[in-house]
PDB file of C-alpha atoms in Angstrom:
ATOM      1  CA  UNK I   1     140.270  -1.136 -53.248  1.00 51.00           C
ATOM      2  CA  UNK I   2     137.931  -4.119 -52.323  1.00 56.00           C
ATOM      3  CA  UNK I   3     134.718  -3.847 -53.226  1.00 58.00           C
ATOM      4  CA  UNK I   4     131.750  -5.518 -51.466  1.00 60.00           C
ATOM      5  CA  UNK I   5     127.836  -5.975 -52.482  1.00 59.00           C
ATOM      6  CA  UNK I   6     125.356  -5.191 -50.048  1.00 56.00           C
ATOM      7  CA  UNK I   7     121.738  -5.339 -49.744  1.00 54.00           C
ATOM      8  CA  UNK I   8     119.828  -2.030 -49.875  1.00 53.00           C
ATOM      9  CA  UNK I   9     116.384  -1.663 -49.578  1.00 52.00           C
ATOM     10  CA  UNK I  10     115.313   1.553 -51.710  1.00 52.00           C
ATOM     11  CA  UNK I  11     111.807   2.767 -50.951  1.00 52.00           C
ATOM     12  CA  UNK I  12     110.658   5.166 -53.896  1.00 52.00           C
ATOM     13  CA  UNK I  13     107.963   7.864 -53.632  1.00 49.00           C
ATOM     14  CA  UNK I  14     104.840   5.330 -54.105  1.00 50.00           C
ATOM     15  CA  UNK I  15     106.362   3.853 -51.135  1.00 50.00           C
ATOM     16  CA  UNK I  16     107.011   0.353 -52.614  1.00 51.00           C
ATOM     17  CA  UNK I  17     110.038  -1.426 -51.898  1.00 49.00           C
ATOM     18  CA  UNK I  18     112.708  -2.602 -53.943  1.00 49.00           C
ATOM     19  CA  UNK I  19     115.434  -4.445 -53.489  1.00 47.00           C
ATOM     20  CA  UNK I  20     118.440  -3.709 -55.765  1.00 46.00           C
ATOM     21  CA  UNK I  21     122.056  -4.992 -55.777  1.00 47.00           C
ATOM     22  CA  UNK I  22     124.465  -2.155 -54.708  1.00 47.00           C
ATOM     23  CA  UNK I  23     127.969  -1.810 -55.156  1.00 49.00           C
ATOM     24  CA  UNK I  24     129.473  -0.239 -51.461  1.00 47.00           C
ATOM     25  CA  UNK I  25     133.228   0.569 -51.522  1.00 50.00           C
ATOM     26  CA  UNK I  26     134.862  -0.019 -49.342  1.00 49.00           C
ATOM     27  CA  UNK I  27     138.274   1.883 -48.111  1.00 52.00           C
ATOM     28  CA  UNK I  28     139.130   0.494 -44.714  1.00 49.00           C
ATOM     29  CA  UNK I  29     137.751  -1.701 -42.866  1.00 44.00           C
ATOM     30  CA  UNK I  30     136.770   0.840 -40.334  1.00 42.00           C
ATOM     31  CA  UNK I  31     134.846   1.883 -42.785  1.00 45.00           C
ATOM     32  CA  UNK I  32     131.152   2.810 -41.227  1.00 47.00           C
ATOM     33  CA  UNK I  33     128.695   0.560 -43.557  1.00 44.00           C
ATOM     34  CA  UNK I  34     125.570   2.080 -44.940  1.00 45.00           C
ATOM     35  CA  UNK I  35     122.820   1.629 -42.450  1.00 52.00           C
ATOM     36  CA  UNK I  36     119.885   0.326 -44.266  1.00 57.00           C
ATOM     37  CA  UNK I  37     117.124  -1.354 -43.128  1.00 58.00           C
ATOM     38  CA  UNK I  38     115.617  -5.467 -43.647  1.00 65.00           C
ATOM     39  CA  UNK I  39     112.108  -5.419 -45.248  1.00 67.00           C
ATOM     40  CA  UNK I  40     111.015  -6.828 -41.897  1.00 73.00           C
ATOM     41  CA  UNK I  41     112.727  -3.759 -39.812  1.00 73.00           C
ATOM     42  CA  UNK I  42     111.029  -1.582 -42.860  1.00 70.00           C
ATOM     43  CA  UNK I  43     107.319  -2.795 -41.994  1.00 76.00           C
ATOM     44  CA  UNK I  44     108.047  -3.285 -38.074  1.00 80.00           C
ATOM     45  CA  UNK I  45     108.801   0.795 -38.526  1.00 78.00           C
ATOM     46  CA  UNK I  46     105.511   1.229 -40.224  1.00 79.00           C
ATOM     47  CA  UNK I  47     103.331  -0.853 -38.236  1.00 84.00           C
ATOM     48  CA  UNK I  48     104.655   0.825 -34.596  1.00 82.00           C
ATOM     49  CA  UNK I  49     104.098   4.390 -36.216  1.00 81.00           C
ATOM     50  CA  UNK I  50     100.657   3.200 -37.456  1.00 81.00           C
ATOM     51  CA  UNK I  51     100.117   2.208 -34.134  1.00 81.00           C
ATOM     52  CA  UNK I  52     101.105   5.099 -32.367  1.00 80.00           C
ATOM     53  CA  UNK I  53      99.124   7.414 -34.930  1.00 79.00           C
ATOM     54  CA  UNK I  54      95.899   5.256 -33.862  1.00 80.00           C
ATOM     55  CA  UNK I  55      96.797   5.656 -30.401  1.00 80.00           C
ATOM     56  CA  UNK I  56      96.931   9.674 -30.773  1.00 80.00           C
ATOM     57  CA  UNK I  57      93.667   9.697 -32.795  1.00 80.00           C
ATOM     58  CA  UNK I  58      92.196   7.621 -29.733  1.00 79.00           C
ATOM     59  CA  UNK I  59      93.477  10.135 -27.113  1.00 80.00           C
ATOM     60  CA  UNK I  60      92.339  12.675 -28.863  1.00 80.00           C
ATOM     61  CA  UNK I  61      88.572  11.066 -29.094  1.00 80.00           C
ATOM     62  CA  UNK I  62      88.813  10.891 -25.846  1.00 79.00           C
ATOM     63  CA  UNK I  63      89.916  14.312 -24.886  1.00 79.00           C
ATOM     64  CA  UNK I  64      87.401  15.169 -27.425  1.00 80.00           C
ATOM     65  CA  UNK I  65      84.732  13.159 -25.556  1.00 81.00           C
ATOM     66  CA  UNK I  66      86.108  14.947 -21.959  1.00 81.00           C
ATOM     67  CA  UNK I  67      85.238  17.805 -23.791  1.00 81.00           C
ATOM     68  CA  UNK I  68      81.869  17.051 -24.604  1.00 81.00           C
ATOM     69  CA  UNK I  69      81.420  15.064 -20.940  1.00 81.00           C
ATOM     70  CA  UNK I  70      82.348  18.494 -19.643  1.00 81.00           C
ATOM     71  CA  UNK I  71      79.973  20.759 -22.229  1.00 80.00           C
ATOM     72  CA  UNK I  72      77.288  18.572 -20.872  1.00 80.00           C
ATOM     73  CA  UNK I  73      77.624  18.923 -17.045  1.00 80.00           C
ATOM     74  CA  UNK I  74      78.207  22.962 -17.721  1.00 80.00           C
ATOM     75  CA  UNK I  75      74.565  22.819 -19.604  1.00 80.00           C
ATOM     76  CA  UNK I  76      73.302  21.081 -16.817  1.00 80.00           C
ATOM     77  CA  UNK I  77      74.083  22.832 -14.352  1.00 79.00           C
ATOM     78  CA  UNK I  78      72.971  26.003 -16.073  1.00 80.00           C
ATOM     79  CA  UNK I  79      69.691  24.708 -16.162  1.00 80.00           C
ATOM     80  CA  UNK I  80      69.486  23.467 -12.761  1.00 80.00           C
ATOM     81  CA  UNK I  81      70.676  27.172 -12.055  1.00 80.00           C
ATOM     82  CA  UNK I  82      67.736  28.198 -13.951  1.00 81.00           C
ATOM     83  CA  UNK I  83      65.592  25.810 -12.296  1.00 81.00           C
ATOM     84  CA  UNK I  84      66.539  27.153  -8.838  1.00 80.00           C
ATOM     85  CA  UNK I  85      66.003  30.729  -9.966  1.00 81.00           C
ATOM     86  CA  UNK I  86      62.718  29.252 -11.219  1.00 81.00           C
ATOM     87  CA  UNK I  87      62.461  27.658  -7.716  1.00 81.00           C
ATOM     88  CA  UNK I  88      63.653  31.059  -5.917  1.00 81.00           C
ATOM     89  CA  UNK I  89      61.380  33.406  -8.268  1.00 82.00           C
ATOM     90  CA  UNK I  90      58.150  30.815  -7.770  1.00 82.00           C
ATOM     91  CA  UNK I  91      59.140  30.933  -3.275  1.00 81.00           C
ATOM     92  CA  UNK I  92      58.741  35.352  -3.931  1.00 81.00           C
ATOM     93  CA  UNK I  93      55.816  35.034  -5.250  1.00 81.00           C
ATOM     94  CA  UNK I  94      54.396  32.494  -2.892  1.00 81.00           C
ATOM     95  CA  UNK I  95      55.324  35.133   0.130  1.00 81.00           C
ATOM     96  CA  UNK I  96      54.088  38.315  -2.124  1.00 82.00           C
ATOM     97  CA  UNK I  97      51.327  36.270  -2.064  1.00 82.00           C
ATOM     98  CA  UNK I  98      51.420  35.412   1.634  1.00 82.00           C
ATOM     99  CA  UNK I  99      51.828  39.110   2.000  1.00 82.00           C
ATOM    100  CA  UNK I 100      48.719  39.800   0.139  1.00 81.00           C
ATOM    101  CA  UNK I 101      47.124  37.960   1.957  1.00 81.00           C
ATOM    102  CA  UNK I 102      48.039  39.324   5.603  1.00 80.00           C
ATOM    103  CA  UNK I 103      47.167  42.453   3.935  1.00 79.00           C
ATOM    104  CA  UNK I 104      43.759  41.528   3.587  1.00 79.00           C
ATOM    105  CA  UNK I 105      42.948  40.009   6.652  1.00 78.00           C
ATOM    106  CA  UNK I 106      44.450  43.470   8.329  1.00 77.00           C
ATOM    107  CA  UNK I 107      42.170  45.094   6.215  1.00 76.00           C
ATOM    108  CA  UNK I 108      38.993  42.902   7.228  1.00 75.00           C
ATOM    109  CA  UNK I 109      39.676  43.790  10.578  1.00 66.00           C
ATOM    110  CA  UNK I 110      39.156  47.320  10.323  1.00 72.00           C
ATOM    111  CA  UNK I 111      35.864  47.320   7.976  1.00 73.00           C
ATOM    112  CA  UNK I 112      34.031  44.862  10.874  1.00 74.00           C
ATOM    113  CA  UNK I 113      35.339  48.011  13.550  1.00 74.00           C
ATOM    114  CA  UNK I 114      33.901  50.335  11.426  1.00 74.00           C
ATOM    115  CA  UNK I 115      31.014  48.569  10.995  1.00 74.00           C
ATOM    116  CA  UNK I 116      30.747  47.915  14.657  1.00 75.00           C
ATOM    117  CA  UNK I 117      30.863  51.559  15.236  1.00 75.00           C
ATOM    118  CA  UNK I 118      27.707  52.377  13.048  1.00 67.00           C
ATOM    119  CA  UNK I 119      25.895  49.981  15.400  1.00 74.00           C
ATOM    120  CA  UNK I 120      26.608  51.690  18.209  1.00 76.00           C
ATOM    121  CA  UNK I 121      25.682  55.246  17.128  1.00 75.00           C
ATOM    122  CA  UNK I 122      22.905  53.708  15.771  1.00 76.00           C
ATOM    123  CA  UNK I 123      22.330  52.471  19.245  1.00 78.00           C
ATOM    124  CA  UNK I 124      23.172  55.537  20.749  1.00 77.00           C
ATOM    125  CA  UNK I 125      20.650  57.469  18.886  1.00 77.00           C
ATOM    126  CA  UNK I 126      17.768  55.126  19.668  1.00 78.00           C
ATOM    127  CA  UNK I 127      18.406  55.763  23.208  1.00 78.00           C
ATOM    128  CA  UNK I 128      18.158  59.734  22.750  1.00 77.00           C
ATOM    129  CA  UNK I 129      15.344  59.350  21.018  1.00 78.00           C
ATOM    130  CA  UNK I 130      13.816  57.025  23.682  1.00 78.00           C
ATOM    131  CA  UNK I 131      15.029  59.697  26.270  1.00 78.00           C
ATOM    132  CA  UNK I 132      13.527  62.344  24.403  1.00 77.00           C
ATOM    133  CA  UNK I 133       9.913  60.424  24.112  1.00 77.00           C
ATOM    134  CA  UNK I 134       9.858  59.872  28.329  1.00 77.00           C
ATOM    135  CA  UNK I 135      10.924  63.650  28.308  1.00 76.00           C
ATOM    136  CA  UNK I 136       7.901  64.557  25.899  1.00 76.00           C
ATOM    137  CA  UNK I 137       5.388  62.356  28.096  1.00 76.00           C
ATOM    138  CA  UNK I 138       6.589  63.308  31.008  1.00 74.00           C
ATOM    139  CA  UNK I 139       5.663  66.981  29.972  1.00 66.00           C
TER     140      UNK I 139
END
């Protein structure tokens, strides 16, 4: 049984590395070799999962953001919503108003008839009166 040494990085809990002579054996030599990884593979590992961590945390921001974007436009248009039901409420009671006002100018109409008619009766009865005078003289 040959025996041969081979580099293996061990990385403990703290997440240090060490390096530490190994002992492999070998049986055959189709024997499959413990995979172990360089120092340099090690932090090229670290770095791209750093990396792609970041690049979650942005997306997220981001969606987080959208979010916000989109809380935003919803508010506004509730309050243009508002604002046009301010706008529609404001146009009813311009034309209640309008309304009101028709209603008055129907109803000054009708008091200048009815004082028209006073005039005339008042007319009229002059005239009877004056009839009945000429009636009294002529007696």
């Amino acid at each position: 049984m040959s025996t041969r040494k081979r580099l293996v990085i061990i990385i403990d809990q703290s997440g240090s590395m060490k390096a530490k002579q190994r002992m492999v054996l070998a049986k055959d030599a189709a024997l499959t070799v413990l995979n172990t990884l360089t120092p340099d593979d090690y932090l090229k590992q670290q770095r791209q999962q750093q990396q792609q961590q970041q690049q979650q945390q942005q997306q997220q921001q981001q969606q987080q953001q959208q979010q916000q974007q989109q809380q935003q436009q919803q508010q506004q248009q509730q309050q243009q919503q508002q604002q046009q039901q301010q706008q529609q409420q404001q146009q009813q009671q311009q034309q209640q108003q309008q309304q009101q006002q028709q209603q008055q100018q129907q109803q000054q109409p009708q008091q200048q008839q009815q004082q028209q008619q006073p005039q005339q009766q008042q007319q009229q009865q002059q005239r009877q009166q004056q009839q009945q005078q000429q009636q009294q003289q002529q007696q």
